[in-house]
XYZ file of C-alpha atoms in Angstrom:
612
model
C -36.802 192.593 95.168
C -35.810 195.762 97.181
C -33.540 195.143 100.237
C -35.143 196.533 103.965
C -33.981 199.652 105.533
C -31.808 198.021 107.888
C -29.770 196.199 105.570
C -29.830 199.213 103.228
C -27.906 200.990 106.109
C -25.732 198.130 107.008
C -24.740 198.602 103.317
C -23.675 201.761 103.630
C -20.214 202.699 104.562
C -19.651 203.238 108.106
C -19.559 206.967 109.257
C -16.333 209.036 110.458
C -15.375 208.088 113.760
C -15.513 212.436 115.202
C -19.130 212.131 113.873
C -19.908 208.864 115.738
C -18.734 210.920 119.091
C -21.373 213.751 117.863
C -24.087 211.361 117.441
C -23.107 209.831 120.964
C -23.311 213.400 122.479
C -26.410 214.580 120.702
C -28.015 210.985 121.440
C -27.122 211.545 125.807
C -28.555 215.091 125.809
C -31.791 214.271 124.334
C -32.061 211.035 125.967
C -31.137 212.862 129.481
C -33.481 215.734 129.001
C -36.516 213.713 127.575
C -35.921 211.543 131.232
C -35.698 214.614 133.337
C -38.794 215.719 131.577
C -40.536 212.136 132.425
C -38.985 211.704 135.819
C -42.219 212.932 137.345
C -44.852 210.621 136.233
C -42.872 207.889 135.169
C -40.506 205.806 137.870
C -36.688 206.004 137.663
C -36.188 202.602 136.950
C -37.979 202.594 133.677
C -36.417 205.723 132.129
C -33.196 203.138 131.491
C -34.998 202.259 128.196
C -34.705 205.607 127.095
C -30.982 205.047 126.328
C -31.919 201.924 124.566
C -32.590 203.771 121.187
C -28.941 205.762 120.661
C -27.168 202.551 121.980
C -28.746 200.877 119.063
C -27.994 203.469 116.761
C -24.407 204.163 117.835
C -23.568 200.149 117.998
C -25.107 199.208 114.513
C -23.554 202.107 113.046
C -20.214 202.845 114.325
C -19.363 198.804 115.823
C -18.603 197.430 118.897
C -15.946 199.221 120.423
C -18.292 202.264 119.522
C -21.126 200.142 121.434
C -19.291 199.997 124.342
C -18.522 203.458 125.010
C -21.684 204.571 124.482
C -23.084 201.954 127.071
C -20.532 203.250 129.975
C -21.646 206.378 128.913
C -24.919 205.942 129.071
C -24.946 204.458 132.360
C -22.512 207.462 133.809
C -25.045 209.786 132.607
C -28.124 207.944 133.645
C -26.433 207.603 137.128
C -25.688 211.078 137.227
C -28.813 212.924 136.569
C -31.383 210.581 136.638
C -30.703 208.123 139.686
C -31.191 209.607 143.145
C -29.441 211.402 144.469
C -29.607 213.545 141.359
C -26.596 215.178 140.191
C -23.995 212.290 141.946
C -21.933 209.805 140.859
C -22.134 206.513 142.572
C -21.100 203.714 140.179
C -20.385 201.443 142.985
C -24.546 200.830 143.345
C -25.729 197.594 142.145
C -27.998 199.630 140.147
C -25.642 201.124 138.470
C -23.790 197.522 137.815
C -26.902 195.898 136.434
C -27.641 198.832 133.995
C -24.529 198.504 132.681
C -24.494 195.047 132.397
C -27.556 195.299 130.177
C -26.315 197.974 128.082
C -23.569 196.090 127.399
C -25.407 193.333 126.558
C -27.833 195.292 124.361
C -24.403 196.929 122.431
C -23.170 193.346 121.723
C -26.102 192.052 120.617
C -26.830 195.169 118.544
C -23.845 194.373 117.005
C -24.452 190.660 116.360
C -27.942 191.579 114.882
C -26.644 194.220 112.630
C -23.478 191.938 111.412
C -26.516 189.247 110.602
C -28.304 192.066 109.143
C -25.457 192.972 106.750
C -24.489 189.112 105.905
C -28.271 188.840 105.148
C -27.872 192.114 102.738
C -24.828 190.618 101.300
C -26.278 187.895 100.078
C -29.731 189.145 99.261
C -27.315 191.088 96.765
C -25.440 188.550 95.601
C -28.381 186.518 94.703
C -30.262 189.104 92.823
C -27.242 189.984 90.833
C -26.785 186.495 90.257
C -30.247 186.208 88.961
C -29.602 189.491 87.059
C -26.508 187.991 85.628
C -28.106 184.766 84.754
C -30.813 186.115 82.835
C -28.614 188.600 81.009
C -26.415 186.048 79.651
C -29.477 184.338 78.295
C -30.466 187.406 76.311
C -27.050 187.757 75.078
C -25.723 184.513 74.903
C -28.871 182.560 73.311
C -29.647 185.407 70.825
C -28.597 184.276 67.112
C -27.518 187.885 66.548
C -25.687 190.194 69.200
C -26.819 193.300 67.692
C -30.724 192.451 67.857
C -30.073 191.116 71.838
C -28.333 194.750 73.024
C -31.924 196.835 72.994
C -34.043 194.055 75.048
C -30.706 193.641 77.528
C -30.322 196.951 78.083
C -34.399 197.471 78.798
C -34.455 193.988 81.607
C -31.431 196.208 83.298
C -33.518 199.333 83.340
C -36.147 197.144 84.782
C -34.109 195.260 87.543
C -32.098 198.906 88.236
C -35.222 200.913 88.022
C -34.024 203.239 85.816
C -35.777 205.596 83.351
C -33.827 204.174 80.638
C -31.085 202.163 79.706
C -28.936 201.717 76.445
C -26.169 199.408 75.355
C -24.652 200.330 72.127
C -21.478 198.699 70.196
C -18.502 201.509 70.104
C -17.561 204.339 71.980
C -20.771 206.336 72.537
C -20.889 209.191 74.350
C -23.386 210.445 77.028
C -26.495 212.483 75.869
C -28.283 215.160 78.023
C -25.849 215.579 81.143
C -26.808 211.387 80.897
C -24.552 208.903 82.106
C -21.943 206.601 79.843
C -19.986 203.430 80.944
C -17.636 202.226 78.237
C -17.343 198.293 78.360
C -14.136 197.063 77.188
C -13.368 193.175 76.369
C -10.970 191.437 73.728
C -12.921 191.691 70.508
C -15.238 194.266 71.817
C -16.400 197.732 72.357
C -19.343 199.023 73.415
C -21.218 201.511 75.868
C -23.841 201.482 78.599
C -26.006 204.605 78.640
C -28.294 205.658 81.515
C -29.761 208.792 82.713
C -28.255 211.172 85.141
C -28.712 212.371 88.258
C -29.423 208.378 89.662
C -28.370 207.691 93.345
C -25.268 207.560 94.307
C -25.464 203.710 95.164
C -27.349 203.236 92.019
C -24.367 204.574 90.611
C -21.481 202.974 92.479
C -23.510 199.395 91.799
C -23.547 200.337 87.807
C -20.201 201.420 87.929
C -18.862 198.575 90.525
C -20.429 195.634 90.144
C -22.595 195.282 86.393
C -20.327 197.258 83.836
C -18.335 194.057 85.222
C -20.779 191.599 84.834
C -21.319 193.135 81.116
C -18.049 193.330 79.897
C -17.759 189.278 80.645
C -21.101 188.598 78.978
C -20.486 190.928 76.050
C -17.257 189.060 75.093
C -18.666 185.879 75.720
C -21.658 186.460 73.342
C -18.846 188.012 71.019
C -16.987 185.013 71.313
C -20.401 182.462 70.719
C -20.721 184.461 67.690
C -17.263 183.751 66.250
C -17.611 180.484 66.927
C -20.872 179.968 65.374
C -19.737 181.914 62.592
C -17.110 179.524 62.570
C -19.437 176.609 63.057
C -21.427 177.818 60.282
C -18.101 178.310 57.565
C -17.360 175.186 58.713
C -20.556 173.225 58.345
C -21.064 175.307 54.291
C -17.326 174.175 53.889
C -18.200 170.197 54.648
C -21.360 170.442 52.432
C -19.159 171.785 49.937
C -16.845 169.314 49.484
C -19.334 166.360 50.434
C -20.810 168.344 47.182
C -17.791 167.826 45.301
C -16.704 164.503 46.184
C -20.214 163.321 44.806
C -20.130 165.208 41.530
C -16.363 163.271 41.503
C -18.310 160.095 42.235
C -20.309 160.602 39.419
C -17.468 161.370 37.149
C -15.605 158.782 38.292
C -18.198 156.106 37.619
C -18.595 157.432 33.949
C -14.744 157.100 33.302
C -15.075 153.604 35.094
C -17.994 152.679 32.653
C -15.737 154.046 29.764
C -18.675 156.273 28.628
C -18.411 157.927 25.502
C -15.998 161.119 25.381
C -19.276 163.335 24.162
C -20.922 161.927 27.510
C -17.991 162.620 29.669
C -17.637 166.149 28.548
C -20.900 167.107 28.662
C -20.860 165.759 32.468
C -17.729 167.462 33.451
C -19.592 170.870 32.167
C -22.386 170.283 34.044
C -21.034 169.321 37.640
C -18.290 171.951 37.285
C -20.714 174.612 36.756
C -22.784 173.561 39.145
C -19.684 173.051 42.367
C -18.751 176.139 41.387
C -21.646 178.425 40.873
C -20.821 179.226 37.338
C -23.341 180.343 34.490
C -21.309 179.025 31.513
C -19.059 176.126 31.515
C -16.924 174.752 28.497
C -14.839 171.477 27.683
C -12.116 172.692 24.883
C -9.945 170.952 22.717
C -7.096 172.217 21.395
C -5.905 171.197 17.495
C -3.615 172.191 15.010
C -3.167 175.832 13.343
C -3.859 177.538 16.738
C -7.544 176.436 16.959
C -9.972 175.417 19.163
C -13.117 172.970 19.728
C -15.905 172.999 21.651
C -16.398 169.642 22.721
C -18.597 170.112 25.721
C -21.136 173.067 27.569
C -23.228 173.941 30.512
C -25.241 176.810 30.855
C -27.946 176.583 34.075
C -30.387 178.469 31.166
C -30.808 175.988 28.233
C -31.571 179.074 26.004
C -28.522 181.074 26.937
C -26.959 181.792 24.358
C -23.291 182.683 25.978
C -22.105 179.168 25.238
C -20.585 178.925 21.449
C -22.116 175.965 19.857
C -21.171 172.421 19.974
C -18.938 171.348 18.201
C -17.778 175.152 16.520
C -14.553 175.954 16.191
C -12.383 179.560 16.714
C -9.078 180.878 16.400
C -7.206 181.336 19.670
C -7.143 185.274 20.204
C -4.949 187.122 22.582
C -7.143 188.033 25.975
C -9.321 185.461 26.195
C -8.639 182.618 28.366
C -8.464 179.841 26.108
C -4.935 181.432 24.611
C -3.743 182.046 27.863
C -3.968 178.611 29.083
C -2.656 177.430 25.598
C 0.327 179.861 25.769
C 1.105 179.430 29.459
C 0.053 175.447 29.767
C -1.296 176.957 33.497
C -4.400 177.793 35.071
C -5.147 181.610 34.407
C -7.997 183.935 34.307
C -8.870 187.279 32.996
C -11.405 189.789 34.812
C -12.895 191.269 32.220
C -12.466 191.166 27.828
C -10.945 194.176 26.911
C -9.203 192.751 23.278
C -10.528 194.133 19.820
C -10.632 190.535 18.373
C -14.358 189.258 17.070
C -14.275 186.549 19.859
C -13.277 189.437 22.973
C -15.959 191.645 20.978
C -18.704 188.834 21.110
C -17.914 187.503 24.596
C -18.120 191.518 25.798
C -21.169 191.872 23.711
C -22.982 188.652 25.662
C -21.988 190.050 28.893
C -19.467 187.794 30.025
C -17.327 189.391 32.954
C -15.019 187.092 34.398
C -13.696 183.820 32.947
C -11.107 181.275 34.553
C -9.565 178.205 32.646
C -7.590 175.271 33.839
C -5.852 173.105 31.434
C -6.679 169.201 30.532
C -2.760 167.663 30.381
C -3.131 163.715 29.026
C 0.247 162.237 29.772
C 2.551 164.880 29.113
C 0.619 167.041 26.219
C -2.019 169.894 26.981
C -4.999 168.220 25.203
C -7.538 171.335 26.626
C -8.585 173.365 28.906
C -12.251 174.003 31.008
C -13.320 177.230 31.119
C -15.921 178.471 33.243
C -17.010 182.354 33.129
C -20.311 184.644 34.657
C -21.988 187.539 33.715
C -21.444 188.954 37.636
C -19.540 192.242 37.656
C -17.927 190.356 40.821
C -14.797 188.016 39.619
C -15.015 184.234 40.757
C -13.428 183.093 44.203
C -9.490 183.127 44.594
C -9.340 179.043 45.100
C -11.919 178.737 41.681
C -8.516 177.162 39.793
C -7.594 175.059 42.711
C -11.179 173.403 42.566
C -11.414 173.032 39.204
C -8.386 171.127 38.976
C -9.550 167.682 40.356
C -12.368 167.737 36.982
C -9.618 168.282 34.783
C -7.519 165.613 36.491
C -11.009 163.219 36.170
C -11.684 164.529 32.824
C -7.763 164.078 31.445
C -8.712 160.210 32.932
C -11.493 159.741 30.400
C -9.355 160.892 27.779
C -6.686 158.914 28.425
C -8.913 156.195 28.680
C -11.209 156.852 25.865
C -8.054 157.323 23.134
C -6.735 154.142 25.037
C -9.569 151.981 24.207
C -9.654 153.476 20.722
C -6.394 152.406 20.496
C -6.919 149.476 21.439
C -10.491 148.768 19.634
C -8.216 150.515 15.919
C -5.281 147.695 16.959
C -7.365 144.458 17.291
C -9.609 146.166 14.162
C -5.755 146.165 12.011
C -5.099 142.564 13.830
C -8.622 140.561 12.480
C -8.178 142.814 9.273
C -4.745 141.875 8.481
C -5.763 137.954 9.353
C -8.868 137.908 7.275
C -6.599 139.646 4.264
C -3.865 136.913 4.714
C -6.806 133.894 4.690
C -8.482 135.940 1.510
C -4.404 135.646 0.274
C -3.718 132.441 1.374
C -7.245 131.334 -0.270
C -6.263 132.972 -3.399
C -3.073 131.077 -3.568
C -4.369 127.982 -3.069
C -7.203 128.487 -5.263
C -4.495 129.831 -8.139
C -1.689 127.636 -7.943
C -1.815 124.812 -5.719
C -5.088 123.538 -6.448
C -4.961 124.231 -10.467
C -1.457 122.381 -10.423
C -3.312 119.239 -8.387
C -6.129 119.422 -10.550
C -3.471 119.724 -13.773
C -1.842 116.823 -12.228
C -5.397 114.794 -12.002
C -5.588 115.086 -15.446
C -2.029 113.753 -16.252
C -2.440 110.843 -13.934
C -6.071 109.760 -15.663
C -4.405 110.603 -19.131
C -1.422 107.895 -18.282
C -4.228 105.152 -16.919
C -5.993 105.272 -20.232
C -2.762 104.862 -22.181
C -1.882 102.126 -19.476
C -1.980 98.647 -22.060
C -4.609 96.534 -21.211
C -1.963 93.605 -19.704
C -0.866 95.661 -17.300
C -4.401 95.863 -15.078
C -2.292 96.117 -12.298
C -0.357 99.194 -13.111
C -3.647 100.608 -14.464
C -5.403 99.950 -11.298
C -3.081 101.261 -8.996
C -2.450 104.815 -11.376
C -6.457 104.840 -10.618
C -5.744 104.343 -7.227
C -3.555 107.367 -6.668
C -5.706 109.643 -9.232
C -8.531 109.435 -7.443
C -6.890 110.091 -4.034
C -5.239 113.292 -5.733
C -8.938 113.838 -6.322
C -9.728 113.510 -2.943
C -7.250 115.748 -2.177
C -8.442 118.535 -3.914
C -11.432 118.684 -2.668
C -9.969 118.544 0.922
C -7.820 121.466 -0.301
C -11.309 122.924 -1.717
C -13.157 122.840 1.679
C -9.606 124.536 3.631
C -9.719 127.290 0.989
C -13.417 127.942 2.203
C -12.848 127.605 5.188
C -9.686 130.731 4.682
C -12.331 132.477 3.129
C -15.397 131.686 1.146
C -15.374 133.112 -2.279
C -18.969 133.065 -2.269
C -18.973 135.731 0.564
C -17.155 138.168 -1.327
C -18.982 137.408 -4.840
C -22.682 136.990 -3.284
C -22.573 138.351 0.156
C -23.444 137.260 3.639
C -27.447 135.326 2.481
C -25.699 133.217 0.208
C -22.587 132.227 2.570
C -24.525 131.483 5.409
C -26.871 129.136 3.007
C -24.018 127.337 2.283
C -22.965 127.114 5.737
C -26.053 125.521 6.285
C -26.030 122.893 3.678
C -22.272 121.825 4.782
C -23.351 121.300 8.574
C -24.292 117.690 10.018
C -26.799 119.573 12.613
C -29.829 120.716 11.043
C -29.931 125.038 10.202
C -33.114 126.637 10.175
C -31.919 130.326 8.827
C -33.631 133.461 8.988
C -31.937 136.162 7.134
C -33.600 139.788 6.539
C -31.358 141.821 4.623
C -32.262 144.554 2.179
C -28.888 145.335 0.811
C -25.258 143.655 1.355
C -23.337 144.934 4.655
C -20.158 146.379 4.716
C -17.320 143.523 4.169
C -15.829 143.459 7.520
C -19.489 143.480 9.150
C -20.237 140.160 6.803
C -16.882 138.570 7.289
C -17.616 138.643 11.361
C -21.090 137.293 11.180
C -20.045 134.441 9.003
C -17.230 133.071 10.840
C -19.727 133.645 14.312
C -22.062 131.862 12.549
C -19.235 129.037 10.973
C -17.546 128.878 14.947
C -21.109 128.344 16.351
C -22.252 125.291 14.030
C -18.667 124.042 14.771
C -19.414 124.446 18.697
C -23.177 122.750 18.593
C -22.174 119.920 16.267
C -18.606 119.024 18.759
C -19.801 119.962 22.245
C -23.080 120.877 22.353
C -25.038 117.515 20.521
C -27.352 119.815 19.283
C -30.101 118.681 16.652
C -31.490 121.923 15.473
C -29.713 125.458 15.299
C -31.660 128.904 14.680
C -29.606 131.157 13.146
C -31.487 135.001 12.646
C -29.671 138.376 10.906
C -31.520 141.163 10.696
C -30.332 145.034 10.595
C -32.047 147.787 12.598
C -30.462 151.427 13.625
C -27.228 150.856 12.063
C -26.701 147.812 13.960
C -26.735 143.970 12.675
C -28.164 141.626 15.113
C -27.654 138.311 15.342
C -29.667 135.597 17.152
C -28.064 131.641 17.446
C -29.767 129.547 19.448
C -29.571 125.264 19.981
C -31.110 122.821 22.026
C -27.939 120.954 23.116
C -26.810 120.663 26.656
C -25.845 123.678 27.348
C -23.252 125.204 30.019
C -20.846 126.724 27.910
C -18.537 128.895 29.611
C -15.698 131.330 27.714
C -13.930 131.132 30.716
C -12.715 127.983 29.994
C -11.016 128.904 27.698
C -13.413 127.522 24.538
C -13.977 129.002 20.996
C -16.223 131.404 22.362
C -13.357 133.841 23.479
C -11.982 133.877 20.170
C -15.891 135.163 18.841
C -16.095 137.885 21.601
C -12.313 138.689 20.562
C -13.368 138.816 16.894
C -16.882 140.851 17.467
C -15.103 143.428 20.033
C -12.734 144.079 17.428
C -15.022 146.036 15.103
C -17.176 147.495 17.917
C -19.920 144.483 18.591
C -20.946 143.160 21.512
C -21.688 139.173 22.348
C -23.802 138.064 24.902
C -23.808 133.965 25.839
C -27.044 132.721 27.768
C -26.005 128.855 28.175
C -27.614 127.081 30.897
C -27.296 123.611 31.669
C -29.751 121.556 29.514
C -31.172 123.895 27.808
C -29.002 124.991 25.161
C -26.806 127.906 24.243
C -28.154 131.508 22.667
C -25.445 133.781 21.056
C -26.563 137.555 20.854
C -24.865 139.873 18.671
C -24.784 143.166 17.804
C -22.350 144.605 15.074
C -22.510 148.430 14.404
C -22.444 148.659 10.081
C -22.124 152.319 9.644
């Protein structure tokens, strides 16, 4: 929107006072001679108006006091040669009074309507470089990249300017073809406005004055949005990042928490390391004796890659790789690039591997490992790639520790039930050897000495009959707690032929079911037989069972045994029955027990024994 003429001259700097009195001069002399020249067809009174056009000019240029002086000089002059008598001065006339009255009154309100006019101007301006302003900043400030919003900025200022052309260029440009440069200058930025030359001098003075201004504010604004969504951005990559990380923890975590196997665990630590950390090979190492090393777990994003050594293969430590340097400096270390003669430098080099960083696996106080993770990139991994890595080894280390815990743990109660069941098989021998032979010797004596008891002495006879056969009883007792130790029959005919005999002995009725091909190793038969010995015991005491099921069978390694009743049910190992010392006695060689026992309807056992 262009501004009108009169407030383009009230926007104009006011004139030099000497030329105001020129104008003034110029102004009466025309004025007087164009009235001299229309004093003969046009009356006297009416050739006032004449003075009416440099009284407007002289007030809304040059102010009031200006005004003023040109209205008492108007009206001397117009008295003087114009008002008869011609060529007299008579400013006492009422005439002369009322003329000047309304020149004065036209000077002041010349001067009201040109201070409106250049209020009016003022903020015509102020509003179109407002809107100017305003729609700048939305070019710059909603444009995702500053560089791409500088060309259409610069083209909507040509437009609003009306110049031939307009540029806006980041750095210290200079001017092109006697053109015009403005350097714009803000913290964090440089940059130039270029524009043609030989514009207007306002044109110039508003560039110059008022929008290199207004662009050096938006410029660093928009410089600032952009750091800050930069920042926004880092920020927002950072927090998926670690929300990344915390869930490939999760997932480690709730393998170590399951106490998953150690293969398992390594092969999951590989795999979510590799993937946090943008690696193409990852590897779970265990360090042994002689200076060697395992591979116990790998990732690789390819599956056919063949970077990776094998699972499970073995090397030498060699000086330069990173597996040594962790294992001679028990710290996290890298190496950027496998410069060492050695066939395992030579073979990493010749698969392309680059760049390789490992960080060590300490259980308790011993370095157990190390996780190395390596790329083919000519660029070497991030600086923090040890500091990240260290929470897997800390989760990994964990597992260990827990894993070599529970093996432990599982080898202790193994030596515990093994060392029991050998003192029962000694105990049984024992008893079998000497105690029992000597009763049974002693049996023999005792009916020996009531035949040779005379025949009048039926009372003595009787009563050595007495005590013989209670010796004999005796035995047998001694018999059944020998078995009950341990069953010769399960170590001379194996686990079909003990648990037959189980099922003659027990008051509840057996119905067996026993599919075996070959015998099972001893400690696998000596845990099903007292499982199945503790389980009669259970239904015949607490369980007023009738009928008991009792199934073996083998399948993948793995016995599995089925016992099943139909008395009342509702047993619960929490209370502290025989069935903890059967889960007890089946987790000590690796087995697992399950007990389904609902009230009324009878208890199931299901176990599963690994015989390998």
């Amino acid at each position: 929107m262009r501004p009108s003429l009169l407030a383009t001259l009230e926007r104009r700097p006011r004139p030099r006072l000497w030329l105001g009195f020129l104008v003034m001069a110029m102004c009466l002399t025309v004025e007087t001679l164009l009235g001299v020249a229309l004093a003969k067809v046009v009356p006297v009174e009416s050739l006032g108006v004449l003075y009416l056009v440099g009284l407007l000019l002289v007030t809304s240029l040059w102010g009031l006091a200006m005004g003023l002086v040109m209205a008492v000089a108007s009206t001397v002059v117009f008295d003087y040669f114009l008002i008869p008598p011609a060529w007299t001065l008579w400013l006492t006339k009422s005439e002369d009074l009322a003329i000047l009255g309304i020149f004065i009154s036209l000077s002041l309100l010349a001067c009201a309507l040109a201070r409106a006019a250049r209020l009016l101007s003022g903020e015509m301006e102020a509003r179109q470089e407002a809107d100017l302003s305003a729609e700048l900043a939305r070019l710059l400030l909603r444009a995702p990249d500053l560089n791409a919003a500088l060309p259409a900025t610069a083209r909507r200022l040509a437009d609003a300017l009306t110049l031939p052309s307009a540029s806006i260029d980041l750095g210290d440009v200079p001017a092109e073809n006697g053109g015009l440069a403005f350097p714009l200058r803000g913290e964090g930025i440089r940059a130039t406005l270029r524009v043609p030359g030989g514009l207007p001098r306002p044109v110039t003075r508003r560039l110059q004055d008022r929008v290199v201004p207004s662009l050096e504010v938006l410029l660093e604004a928009a410089c600032e949005r952009e750091q800050v969504a930069g920042a926004l951005r880092a920020s927002r990559d950072e927090l998926a990042r670690i929300a990344e990380e915390q869930a490939a923890l999760r997932r480690l975590a709730t393998l170590v928490a399951h106490v998953a196997p150690e293969n398992e665990v390594f092969s999951a630590v590989a795999r979510e390391m590799g993937q946090i950390l943008g690696a193409r090979h990852t590897l779970v190492v265990r360090y042994e004796p002689a200076c060697a090393a395992l591979n116990v777990g790998a990732w690789s994003p390819s599956p056919g890659d063949d970077v990776n050594p094998p699972l499970g293969s073995r090397w030498t430590l060699e000086e330069g790789t990173v597996t040594e340097l962790v294992a001679r400096t028990g710290a996290p270390g890298r190496i950027n690039g496998y410069t060492g003669r050695g066939p395992l430098s030579t073979q990493l080099r010749a698969r392309g591997v680059v760049s390789a960083v490992g960080c060590p696996i300490i259980v308790g106080r011993s370095l157990w490992g190390v996780v190395v993770v390596s790329t083919r990139s000519a660029d070497p991994l991030p600086e923090d790639t040890e500091v990240r890595m260290m929470e897997f080894t800390e989760l990994a280390a964990a597992a260990i520790a827990n894993a070599q815990s529970n093996a432990d743990l599982k080898a202790s109660r193994a030596r515990v039930v093994a060392a029991a069941d050998e003192a029962r098989r000694r105990i049984e021998r024992d008893l079998h050897d000497g105690t029992q032979q000597r009763l049974v010797a002693l049996g023999l004596e005792l009916r020996g000495i009531e035949a040779a008891v005379p025949p009048e002495f039926a009372d003595v006879r009787l009563q050595v009959a007495h005590t013989a056969k209670a010796l004999e009883e005796a035995v047998v007792e001694l018999q059944e707690l020998s078995r009950g130790l341990h069953p010769a029959i399960l170590a001379k005919g194996g686990l079909e032929p003990a648990l037959m005999v189980l099922a003659r002995r027990s008051p509840v009725a057996v119905e067996l079911d026993v599919s075996l091909d070959e015998r099972l190793p001893e400690p696998c038969e000596m845990t099903v037989y007292y499982v199945v010995s503790e389980a009669l015991t259970n239904a015949t005491k607490h369980a007023f069972a009738s009928v008991v099921r009792v199934a073996v069978s083998v399948g993948n390694e793995t016995v599995h045994l089925t016992i099943r009743d139909d008395g009342v049910g509702g047993a619960d190992p929490s209370r502290g029955s025989g069935l903890i010392g059967l889960t007890d006695r089946v987790e000590a060689v690796g087995g697992t027990i399950s007990i389904l026992s609902p009230k009324g309807a009878g208890t199931t056992l299901l176990v599963e024994i690994p015989c390998e």
